[in-house]
mmCIF file of N, CA and C in Angstrom:
data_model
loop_
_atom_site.group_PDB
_atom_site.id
_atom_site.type_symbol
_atom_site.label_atom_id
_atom_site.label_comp_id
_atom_site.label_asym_id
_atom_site.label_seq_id
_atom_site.Cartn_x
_atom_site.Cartn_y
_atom_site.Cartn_z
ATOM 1 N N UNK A 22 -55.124 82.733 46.205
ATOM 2 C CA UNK A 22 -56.350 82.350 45.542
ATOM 3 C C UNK A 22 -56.021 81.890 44.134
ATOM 4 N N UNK A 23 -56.534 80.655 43.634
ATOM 5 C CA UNK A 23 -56.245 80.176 42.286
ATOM 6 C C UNK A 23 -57.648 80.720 41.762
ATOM 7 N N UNK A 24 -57.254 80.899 40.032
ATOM 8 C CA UNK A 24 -58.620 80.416 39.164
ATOM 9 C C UNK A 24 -58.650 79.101 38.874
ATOM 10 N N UNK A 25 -59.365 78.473 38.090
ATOM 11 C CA UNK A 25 -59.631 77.804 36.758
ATOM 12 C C UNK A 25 -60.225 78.272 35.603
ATOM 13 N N UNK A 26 -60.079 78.149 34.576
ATOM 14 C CA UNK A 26 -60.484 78.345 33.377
ATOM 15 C C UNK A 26 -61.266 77.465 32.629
ATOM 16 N N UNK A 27 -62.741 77.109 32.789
ATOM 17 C CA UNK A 27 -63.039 76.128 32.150
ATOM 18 C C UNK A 27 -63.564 76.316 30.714
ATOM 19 N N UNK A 28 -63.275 75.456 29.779
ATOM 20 C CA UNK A 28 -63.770 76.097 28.102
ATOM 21 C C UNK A 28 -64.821 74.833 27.612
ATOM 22 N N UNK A 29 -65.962 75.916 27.652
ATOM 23 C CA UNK A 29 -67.419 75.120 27.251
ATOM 24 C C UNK A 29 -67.603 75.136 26.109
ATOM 25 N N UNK A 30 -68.566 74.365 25.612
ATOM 26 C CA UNK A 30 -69.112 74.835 24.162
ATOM 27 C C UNK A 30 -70.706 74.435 24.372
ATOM 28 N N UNK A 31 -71.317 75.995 23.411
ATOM 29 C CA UNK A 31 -72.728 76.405 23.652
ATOM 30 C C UNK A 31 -73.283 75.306 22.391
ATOM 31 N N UNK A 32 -72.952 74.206 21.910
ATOM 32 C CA UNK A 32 -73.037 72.578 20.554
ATOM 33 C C UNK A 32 -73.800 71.624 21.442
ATOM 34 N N UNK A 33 -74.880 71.527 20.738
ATOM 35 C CA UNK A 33 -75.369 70.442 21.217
ATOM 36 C C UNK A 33 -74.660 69.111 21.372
ATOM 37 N N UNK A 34 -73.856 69.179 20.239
ATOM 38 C CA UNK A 34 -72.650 67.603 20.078
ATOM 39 C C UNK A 34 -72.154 67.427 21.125
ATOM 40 N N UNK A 35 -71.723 68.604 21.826
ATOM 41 C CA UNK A 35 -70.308 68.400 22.931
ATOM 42 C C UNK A 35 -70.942 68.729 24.011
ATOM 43 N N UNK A 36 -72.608 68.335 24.490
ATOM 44 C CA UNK A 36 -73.041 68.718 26.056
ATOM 45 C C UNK A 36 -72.341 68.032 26.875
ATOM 46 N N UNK A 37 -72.218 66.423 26.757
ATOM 47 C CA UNK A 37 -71.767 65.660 27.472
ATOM 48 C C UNK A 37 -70.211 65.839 28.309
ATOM 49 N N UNK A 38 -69.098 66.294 27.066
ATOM 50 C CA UNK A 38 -67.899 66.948 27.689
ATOM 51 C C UNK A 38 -68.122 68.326 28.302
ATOM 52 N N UNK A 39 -69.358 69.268 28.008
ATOM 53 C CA UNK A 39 -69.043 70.375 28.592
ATOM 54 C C UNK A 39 -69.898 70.244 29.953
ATOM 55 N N UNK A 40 -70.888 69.447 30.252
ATOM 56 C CA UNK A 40 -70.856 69.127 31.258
ATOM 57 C C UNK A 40 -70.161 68.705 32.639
ATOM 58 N N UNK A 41 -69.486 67.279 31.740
ATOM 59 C CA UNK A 41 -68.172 66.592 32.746
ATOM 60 C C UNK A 41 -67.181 67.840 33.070
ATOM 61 N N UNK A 42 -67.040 68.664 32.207
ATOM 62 C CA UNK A 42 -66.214 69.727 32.074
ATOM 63 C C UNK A 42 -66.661 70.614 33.904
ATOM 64 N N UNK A 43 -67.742 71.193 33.492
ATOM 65 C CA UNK A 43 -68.425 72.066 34.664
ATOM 66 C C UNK A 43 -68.475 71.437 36.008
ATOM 67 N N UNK A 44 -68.255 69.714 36.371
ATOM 68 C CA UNK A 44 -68.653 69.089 37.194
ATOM 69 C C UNK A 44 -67.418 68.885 37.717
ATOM 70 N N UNK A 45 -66.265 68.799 36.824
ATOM 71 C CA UNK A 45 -64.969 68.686 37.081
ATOM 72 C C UNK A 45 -64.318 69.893 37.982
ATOM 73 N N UNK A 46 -64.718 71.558 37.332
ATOM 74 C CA UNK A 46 -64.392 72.808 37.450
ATOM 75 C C UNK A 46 -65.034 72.805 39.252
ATOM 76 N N UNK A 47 -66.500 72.473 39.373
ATOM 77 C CA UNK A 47 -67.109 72.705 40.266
ATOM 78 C C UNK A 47 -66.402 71.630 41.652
ATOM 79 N N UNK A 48 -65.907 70.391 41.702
ATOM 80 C CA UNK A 48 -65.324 69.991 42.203
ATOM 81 C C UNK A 48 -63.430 70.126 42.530
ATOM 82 N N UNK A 49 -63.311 70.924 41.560
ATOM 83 C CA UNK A 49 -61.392 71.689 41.785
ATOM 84 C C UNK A 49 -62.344 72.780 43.168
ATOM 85 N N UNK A 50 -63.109 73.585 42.184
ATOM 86 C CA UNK A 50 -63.335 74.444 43.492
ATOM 87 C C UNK A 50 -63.601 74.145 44.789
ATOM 88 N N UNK A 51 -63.999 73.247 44.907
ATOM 89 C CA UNK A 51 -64.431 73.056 46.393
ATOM 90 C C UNK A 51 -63.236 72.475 47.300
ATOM 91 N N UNK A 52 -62.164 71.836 46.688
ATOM 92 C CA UNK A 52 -60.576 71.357 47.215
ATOM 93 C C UNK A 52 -60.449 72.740 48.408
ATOM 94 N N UNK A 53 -60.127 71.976 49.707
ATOM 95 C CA UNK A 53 -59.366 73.250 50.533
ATOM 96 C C UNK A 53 -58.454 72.319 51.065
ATOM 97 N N UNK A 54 -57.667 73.488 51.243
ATOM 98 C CA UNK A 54 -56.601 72.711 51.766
ATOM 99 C C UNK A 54 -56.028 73.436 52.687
ATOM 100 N N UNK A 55 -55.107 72.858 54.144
ATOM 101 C CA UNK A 55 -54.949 73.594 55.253
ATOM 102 C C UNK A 55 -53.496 73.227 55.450
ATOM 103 N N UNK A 56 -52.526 74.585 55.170
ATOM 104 C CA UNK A 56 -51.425 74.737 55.483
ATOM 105 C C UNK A 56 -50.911 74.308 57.014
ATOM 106 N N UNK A 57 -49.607 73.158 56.988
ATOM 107 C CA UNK A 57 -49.458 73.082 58.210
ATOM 108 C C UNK A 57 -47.758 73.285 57.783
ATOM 109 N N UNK A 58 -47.395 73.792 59.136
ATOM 110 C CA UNK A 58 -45.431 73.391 59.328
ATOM 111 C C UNK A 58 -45.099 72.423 59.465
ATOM 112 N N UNK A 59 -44.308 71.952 58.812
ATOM 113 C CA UNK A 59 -43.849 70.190 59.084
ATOM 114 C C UNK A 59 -42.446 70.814 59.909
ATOM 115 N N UNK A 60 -42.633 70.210 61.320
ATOM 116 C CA UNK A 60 -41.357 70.453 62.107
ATOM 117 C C UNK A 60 -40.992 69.267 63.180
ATOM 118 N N UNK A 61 -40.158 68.826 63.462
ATOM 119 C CA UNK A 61 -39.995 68.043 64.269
ATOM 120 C C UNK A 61 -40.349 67.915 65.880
ATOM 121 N N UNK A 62 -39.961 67.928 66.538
ATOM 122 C CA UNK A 62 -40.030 67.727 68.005
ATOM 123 C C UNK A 62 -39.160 68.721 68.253
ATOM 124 N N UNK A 63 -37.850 68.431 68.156
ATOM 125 C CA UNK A 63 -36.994 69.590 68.502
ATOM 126 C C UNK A 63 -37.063 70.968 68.100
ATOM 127 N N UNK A 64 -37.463 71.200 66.758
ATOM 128 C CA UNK A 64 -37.536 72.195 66.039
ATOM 129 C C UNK A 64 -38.457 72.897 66.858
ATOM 130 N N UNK A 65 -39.651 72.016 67.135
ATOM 131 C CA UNK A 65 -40.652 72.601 67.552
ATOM 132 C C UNK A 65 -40.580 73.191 69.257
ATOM 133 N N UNK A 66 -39.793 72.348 70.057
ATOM 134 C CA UNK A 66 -39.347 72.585 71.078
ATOM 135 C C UNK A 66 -38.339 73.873 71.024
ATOM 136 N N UNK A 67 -37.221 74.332 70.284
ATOM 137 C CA UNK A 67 -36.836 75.627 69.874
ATOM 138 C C UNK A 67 -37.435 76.616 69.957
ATOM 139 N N UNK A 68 -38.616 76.567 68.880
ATOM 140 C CA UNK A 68 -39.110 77.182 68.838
ATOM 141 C C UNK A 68 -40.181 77.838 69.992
ATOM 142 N N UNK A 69 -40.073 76.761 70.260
ATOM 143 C CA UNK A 69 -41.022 77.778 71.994
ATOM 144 C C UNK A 69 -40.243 78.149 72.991
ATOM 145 N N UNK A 70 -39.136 77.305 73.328
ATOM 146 C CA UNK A 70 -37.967 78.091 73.978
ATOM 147 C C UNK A 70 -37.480 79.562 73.628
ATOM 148 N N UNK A 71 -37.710 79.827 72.442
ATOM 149 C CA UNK A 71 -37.139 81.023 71.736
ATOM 150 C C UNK A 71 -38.424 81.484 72.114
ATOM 151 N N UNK A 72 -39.509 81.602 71.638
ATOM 152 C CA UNK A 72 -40.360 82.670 72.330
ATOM 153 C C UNK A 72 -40.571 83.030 73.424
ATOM 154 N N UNK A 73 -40.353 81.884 74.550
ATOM 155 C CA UNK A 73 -40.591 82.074 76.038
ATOM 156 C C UNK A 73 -39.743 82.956 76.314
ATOM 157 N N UNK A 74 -38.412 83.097 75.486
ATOM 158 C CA UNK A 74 -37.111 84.046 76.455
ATOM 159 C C UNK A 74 -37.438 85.187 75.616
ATOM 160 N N UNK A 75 -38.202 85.107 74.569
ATOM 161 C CA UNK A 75 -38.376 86.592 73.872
ATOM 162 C C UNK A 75 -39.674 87.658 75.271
ATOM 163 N N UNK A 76 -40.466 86.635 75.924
ATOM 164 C CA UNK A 76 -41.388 86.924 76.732
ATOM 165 C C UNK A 76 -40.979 87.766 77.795
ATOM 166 N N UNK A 77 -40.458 86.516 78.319
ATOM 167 C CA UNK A 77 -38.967 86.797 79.434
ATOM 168 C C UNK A 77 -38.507 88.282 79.413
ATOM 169 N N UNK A 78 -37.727 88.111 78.300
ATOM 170 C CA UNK A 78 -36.963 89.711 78.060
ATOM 171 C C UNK A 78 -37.927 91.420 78.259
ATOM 172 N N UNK A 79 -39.123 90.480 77.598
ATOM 173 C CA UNK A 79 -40.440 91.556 77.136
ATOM 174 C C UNK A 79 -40.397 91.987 79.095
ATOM 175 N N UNK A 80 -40.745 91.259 79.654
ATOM 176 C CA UNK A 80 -41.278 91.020 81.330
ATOM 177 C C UNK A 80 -39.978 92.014 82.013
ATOM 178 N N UNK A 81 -39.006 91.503 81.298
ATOM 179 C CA UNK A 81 -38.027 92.031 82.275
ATOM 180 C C UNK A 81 -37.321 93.948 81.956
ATOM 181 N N UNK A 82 -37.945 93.985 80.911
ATOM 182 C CA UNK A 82 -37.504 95.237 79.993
ATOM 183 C C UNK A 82 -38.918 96.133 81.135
ATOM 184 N N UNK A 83 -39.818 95.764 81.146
ATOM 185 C CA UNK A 83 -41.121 96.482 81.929
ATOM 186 C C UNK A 83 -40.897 96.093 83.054
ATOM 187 N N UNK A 84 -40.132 95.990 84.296
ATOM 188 C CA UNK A 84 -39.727 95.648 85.597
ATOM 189 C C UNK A 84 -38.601 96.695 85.667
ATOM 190 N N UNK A 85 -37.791 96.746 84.657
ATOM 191 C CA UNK A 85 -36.994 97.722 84.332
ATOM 192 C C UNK A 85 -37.686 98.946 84.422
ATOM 193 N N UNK A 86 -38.371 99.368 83.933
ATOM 194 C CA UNK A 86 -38.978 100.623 83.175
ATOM 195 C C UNK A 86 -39.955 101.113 84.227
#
């Protein structure tokens, strides 16, 4: 979780920047953003090979047992 810090001023002179200011703050907040893995084909193919035999093992450890 990020903050921002936005710094207003309660001056009639400076509504205009502390406005743009709040409109600016209010639009950072709303940014989402969605983590992905950047992996290739193969990588990604590994990687499910490796879990399937982790499965595998799981299956075969309880056939055992």
């Amino acid at each position: 979780r990020t903050v921002m810090i936005a710094c207003v001023s309660p001056s009639d002179r400076d509504f205009m920047e502390t406005l743009n200011t709040l409109k600016y703050a209010n639009r950072a907040r709303n940014i989402k953003n969605k983590v992905i893995v950047n992996q290739d084909k193969t990588s990604q193919q590994i990687s499910a090979l490796r879990a399937e035999i982790a499965r595998l093992q799981m299956e075969i450890m309880e056939y055992k047992a």
